Coordinates of C-alpha atoms in Angstrom, one line a residue:
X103 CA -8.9 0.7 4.7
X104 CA -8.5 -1.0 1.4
X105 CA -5.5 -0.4 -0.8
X106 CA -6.6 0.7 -3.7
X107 CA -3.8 1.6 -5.1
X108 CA -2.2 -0.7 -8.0
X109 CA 1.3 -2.2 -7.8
X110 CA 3.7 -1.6 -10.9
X111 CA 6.8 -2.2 -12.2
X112 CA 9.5 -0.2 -10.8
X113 CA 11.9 2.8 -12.5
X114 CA 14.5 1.3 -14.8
X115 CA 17.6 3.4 -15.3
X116 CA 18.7 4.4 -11.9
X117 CA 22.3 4.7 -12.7
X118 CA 21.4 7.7 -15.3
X119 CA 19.4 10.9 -14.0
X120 CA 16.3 11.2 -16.8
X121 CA 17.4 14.2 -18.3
X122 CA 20.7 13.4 -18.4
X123 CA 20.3 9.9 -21.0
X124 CA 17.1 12.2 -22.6
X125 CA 20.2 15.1 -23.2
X126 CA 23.0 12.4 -24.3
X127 CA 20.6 10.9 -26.7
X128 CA 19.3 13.7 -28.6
X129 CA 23.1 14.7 -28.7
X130 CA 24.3 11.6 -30.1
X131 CA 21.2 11.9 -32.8
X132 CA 22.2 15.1 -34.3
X133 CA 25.7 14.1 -33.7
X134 CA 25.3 11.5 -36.2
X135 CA 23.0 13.4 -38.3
X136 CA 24.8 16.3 -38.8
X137 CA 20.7 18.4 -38.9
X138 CA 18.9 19.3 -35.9
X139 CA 15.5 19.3 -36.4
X140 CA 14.4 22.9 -35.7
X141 CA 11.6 21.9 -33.8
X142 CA 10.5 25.0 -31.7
X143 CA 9.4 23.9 -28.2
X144 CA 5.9 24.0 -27.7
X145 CA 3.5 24.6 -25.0
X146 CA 3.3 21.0 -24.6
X147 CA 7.1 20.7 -23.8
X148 CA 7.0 23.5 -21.4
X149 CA 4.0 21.6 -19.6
X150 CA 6.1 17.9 -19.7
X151 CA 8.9 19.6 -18.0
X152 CA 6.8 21.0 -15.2
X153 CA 5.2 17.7 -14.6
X154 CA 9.0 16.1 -15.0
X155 CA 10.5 18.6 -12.9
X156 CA 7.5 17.6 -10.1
X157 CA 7.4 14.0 -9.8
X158 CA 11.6 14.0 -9.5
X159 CA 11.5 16.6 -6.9
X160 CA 8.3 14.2 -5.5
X161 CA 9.8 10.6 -5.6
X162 CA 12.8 11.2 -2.9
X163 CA 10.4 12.4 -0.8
X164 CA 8.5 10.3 -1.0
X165 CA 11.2 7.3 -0.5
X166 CA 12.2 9.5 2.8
X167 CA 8.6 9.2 4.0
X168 CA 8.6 5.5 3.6
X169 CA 11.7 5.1 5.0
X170 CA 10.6 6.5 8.4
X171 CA 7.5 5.3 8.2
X172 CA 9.3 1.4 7.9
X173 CA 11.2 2.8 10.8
X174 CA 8.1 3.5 13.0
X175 CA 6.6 0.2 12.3
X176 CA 10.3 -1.6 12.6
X177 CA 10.1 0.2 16.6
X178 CA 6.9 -1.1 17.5
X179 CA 7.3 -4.8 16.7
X180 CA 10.5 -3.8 18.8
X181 CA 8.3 -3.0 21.8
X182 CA 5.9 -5.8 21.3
X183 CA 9.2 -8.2 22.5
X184 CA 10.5 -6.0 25.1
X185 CA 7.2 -5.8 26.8
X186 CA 7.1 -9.5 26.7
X187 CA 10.4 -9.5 28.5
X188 CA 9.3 -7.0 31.1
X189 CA 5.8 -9.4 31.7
X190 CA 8.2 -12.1 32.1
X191 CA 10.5 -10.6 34.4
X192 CA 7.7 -9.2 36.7
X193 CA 5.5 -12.6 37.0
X194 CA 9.2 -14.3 37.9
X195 CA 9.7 -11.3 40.6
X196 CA 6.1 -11.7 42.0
X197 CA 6.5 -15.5 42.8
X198 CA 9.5 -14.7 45.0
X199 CA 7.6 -12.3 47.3
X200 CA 4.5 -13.2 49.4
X201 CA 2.1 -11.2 50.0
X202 CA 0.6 -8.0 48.3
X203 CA 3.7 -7.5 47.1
X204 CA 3.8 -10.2 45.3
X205 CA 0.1 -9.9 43.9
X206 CA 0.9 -6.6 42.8
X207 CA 4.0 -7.4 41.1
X208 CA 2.5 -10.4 39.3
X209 CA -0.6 -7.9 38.1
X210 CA 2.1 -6.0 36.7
X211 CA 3.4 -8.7 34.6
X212 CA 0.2 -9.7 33.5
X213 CA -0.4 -5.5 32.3
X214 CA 2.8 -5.8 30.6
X215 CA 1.4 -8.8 28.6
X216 CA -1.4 -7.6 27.9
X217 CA 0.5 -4.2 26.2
X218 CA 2.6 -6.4 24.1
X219 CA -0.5 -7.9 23.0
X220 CA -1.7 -4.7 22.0
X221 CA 1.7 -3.4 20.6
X222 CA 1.9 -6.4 18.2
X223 CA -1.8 -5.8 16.9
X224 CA -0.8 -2.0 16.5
X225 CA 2.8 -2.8 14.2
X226 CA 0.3 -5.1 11.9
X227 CA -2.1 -2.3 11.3
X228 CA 0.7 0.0 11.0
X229 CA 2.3 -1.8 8.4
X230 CA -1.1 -2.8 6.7
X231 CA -2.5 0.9 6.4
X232 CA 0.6 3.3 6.7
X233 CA 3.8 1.9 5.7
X234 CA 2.2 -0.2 2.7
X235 CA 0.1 2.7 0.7
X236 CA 3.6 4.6 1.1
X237 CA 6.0 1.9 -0.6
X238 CA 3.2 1.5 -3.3
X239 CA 3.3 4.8 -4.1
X240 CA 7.2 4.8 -4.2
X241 CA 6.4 2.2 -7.0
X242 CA 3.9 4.5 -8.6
X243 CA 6.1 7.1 -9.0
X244 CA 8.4 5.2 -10.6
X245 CA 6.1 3.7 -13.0
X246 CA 4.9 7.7 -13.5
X247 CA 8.6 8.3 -14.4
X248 CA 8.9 5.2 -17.2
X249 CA 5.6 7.2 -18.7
X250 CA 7.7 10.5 -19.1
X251 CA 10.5 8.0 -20.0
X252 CA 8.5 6.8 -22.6
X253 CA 6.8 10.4 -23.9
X254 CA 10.4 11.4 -24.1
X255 CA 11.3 8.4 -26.2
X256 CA 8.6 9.4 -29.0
X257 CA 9.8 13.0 -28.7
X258 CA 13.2 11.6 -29.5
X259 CA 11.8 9.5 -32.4
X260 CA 9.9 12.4 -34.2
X261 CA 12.7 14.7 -33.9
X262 CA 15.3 12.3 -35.2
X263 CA 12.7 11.6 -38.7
X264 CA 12.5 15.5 -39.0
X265 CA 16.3 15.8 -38.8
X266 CA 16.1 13.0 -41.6
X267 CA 13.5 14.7 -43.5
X268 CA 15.9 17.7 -43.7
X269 CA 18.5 15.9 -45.1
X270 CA 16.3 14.4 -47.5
X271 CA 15.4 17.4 -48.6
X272 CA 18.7 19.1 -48.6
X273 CA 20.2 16.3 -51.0
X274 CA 17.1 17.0 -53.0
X275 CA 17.6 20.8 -53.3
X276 CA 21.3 19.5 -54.0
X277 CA 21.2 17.4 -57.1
X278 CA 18.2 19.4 -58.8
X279 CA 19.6 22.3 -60.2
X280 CA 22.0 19.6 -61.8
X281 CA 21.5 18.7 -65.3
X282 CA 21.7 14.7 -66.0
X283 CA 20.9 13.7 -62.6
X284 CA 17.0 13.2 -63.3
X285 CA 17.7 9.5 -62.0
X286 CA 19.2 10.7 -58.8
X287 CA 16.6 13.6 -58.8
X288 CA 13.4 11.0 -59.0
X289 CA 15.4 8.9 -56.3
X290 CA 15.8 11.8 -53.9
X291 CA 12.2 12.9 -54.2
X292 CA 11.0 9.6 -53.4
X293 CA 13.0 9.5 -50.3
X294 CA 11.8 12.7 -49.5
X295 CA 8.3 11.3 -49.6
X296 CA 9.1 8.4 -47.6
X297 CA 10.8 10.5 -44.9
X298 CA 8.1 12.9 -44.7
X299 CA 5.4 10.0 -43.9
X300 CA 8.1 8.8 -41.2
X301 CA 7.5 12.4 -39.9
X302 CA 3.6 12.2 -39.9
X303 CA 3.9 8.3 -38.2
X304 CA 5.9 9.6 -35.4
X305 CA 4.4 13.0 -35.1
X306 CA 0.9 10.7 -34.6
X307 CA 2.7 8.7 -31.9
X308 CA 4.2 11.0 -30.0
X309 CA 1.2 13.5 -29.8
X310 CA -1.0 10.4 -29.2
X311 CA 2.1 9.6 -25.9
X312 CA 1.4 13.4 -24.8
X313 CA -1.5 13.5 -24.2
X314 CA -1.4 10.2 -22.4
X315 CA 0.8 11.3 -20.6
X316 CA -1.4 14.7 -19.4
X317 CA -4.2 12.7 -18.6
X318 CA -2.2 9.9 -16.5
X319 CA -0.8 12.6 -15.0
X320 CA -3.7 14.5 -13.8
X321 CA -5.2 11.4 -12.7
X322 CA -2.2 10.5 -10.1
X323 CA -2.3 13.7 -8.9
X324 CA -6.1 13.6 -8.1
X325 CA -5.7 10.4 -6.8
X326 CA -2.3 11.5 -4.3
X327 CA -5.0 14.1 -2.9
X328 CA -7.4 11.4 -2.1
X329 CA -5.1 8.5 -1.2
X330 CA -2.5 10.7 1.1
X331 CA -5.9 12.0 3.3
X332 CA -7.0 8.9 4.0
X333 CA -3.3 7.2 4.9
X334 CA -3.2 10.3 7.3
X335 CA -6.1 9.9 9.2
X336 CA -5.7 6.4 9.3
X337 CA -2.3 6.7 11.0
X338 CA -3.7 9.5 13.2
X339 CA -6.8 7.5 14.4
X340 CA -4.9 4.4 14.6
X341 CA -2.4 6.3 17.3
X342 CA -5.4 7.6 19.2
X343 CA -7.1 4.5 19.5
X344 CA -4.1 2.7 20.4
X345 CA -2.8 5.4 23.2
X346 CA -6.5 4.8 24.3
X347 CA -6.1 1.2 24.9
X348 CA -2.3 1.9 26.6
X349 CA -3.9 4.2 28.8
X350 CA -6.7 2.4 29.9
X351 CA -4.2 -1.4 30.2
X352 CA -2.6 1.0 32.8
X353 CA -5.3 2.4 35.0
X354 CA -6.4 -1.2 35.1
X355 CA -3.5 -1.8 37.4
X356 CA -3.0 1.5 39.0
X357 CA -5.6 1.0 41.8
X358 CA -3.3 -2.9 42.7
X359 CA -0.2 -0.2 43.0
X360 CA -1.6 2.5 44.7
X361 CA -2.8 -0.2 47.5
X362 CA 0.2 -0.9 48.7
X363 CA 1.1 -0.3 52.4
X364 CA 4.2 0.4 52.5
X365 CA 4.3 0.7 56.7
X366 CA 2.8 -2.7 57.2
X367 CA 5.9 -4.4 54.9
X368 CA 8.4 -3.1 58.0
X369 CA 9.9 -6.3 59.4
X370 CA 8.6 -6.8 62.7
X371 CA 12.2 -6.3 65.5
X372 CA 12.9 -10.0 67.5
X373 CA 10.7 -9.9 70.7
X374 CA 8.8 -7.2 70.0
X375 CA 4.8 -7.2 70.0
X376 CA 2.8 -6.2 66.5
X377 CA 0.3 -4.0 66.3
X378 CA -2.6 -6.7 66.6
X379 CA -0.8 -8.5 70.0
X380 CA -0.9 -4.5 71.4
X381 CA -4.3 -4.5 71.0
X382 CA -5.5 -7.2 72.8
X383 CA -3.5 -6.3 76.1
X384 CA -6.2 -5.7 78.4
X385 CA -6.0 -1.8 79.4
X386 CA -3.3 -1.5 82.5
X387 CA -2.1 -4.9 82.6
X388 CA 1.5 -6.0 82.4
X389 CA 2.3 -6.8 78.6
X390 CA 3.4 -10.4 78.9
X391 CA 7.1 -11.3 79.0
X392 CA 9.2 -12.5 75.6
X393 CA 9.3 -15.8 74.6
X394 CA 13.3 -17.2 75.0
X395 CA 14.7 -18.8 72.3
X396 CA 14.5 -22.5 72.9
X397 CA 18.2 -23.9 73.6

């Protein structure tokens, strides 16, 4: 799998929910300005607070998936150690008993080995193709989240030179019916000129930031589709593959285990014949008498 997914710069104002500083700013604007704008909302608003309205709903989720997913990974370098231990403490256990007890209890050391071999392989691949895409898309989303920051920014910008314009115009209306203020008059109209091309510069921007914005937009989301697929299926062959080799590590030693005898481990009673010194009694004859104890 190869992550094609870009890294960028993470969400700046946590402490302040988006709409929240985009609210307090446009009140302190008009606050100061004394003249909303009157700018009707458009079918371009209505679309930028869907999108808005999706990727917050989106991020924490997406943070929650990560989280787990750093979890799952965090368990299985867990394993990798404790079936280190376990090898360990079998091999240790098999050189105290003789035998095939002791074979069997070294094979199971080595089995438990060879798992943590194949745990620790597992957590890297884990990390490399499940929890990785996820935390970079974390950071996507925030970077997704500056680009509405930023839209919002321009939105903030227009409004505040048509609020301007208004005033410009008002003072204008003001002084013209006024006889003796032709100075004041030609002063005001310039102003009103200057504030109107402010209006057209930042009307050009923040159009310009919309649609931007759409297109960036439309692209993350056709790239989620294609990206989340393939993080799925890689996790879900990754766990078949791996159970696979579990499995098979396992059966590998079953057979050692299953061979056992447990009736030919009973310790043989003091003077008493085994089953082979039976045997070679000739048919009807006396079985011969118990050694003593040597004195």
């Amino acid at each position: 799998y190869v992550n094609t997914i870009q890294e960028r710069s993470k969400t700046t104002r946590k402490s302040k929910g988006f709409w929240q500083w985009a609210s307090e700013t446009s009140h302190t604007i008009q606050s100061k300005l004394g003249t909303p704008s009157d700018r009707p909302k458009t079918e371009e608003d209505e679309k930028f607070e869907q999108i808005a309205k999706y990727i917050n709903g989106l991020e924490p989720q997406t943070a929650a998936v990560h989280k787990h997913a750093h979890g799952l990974v965090k368990r299985s370098r867990d394993m990798v150690q404790s079936l280190y231990n376990v090898g360990v403490a079998f091999t240790l256990l098999g050189q105290t008993e003789s035998g095939s007890l002791g074979s069997a209890l070294g094979q199971l050391g080595q089995c438990a080995d060879k798992l943590s071999v194949v745990a620790s392989v597992e957590a890297d691949k884990e990390s490399q193709f499940f929890e990785e895409p996820l935390k970079d898309y974390v950071r996507m989303l925030g970077s997704v989240k500056q680009t509405l920051e930023t839209r919002t920014k321009k939105q903030v910008t227009y409004e505040t030179a048509l609020a301007d314009l208004n005033l410009k115009k008002a003072n204008l209306a003001r002084i013209s019916g006024i006889p003796g203020k032709e100075d004041k008059r030609s002063e005001a109209e310039t102003e009103v000129n200057q504030a109107l091309e402010k209006v057209d510069n930042a009307k050009e921007e923040f159009d310009t930031v919309t649609q931007r914005v759409f297109e960036e937009v439309d692209r993350f989301k056709r790239e989620k589709l294609r990206d989340f697929k393939s993080i799925i299926l890689d996790y879900v062959q990754l766990q078949i593959e791996y159970n696979q080799q579990v499995e098979k590590t396992w059966r590998d030693v079953l057979p050692t285990l299953q061979a056992l005898n447990v009736k030919n481990q009973e310790p043989v009673e003091s003077g008493a014949m085994t089953s082979a010194e039976a045997e070679s009694v000739p048919a009807g004859a006396d079985p011969p008498e118990p050694q003593q104890a040597a004195s």
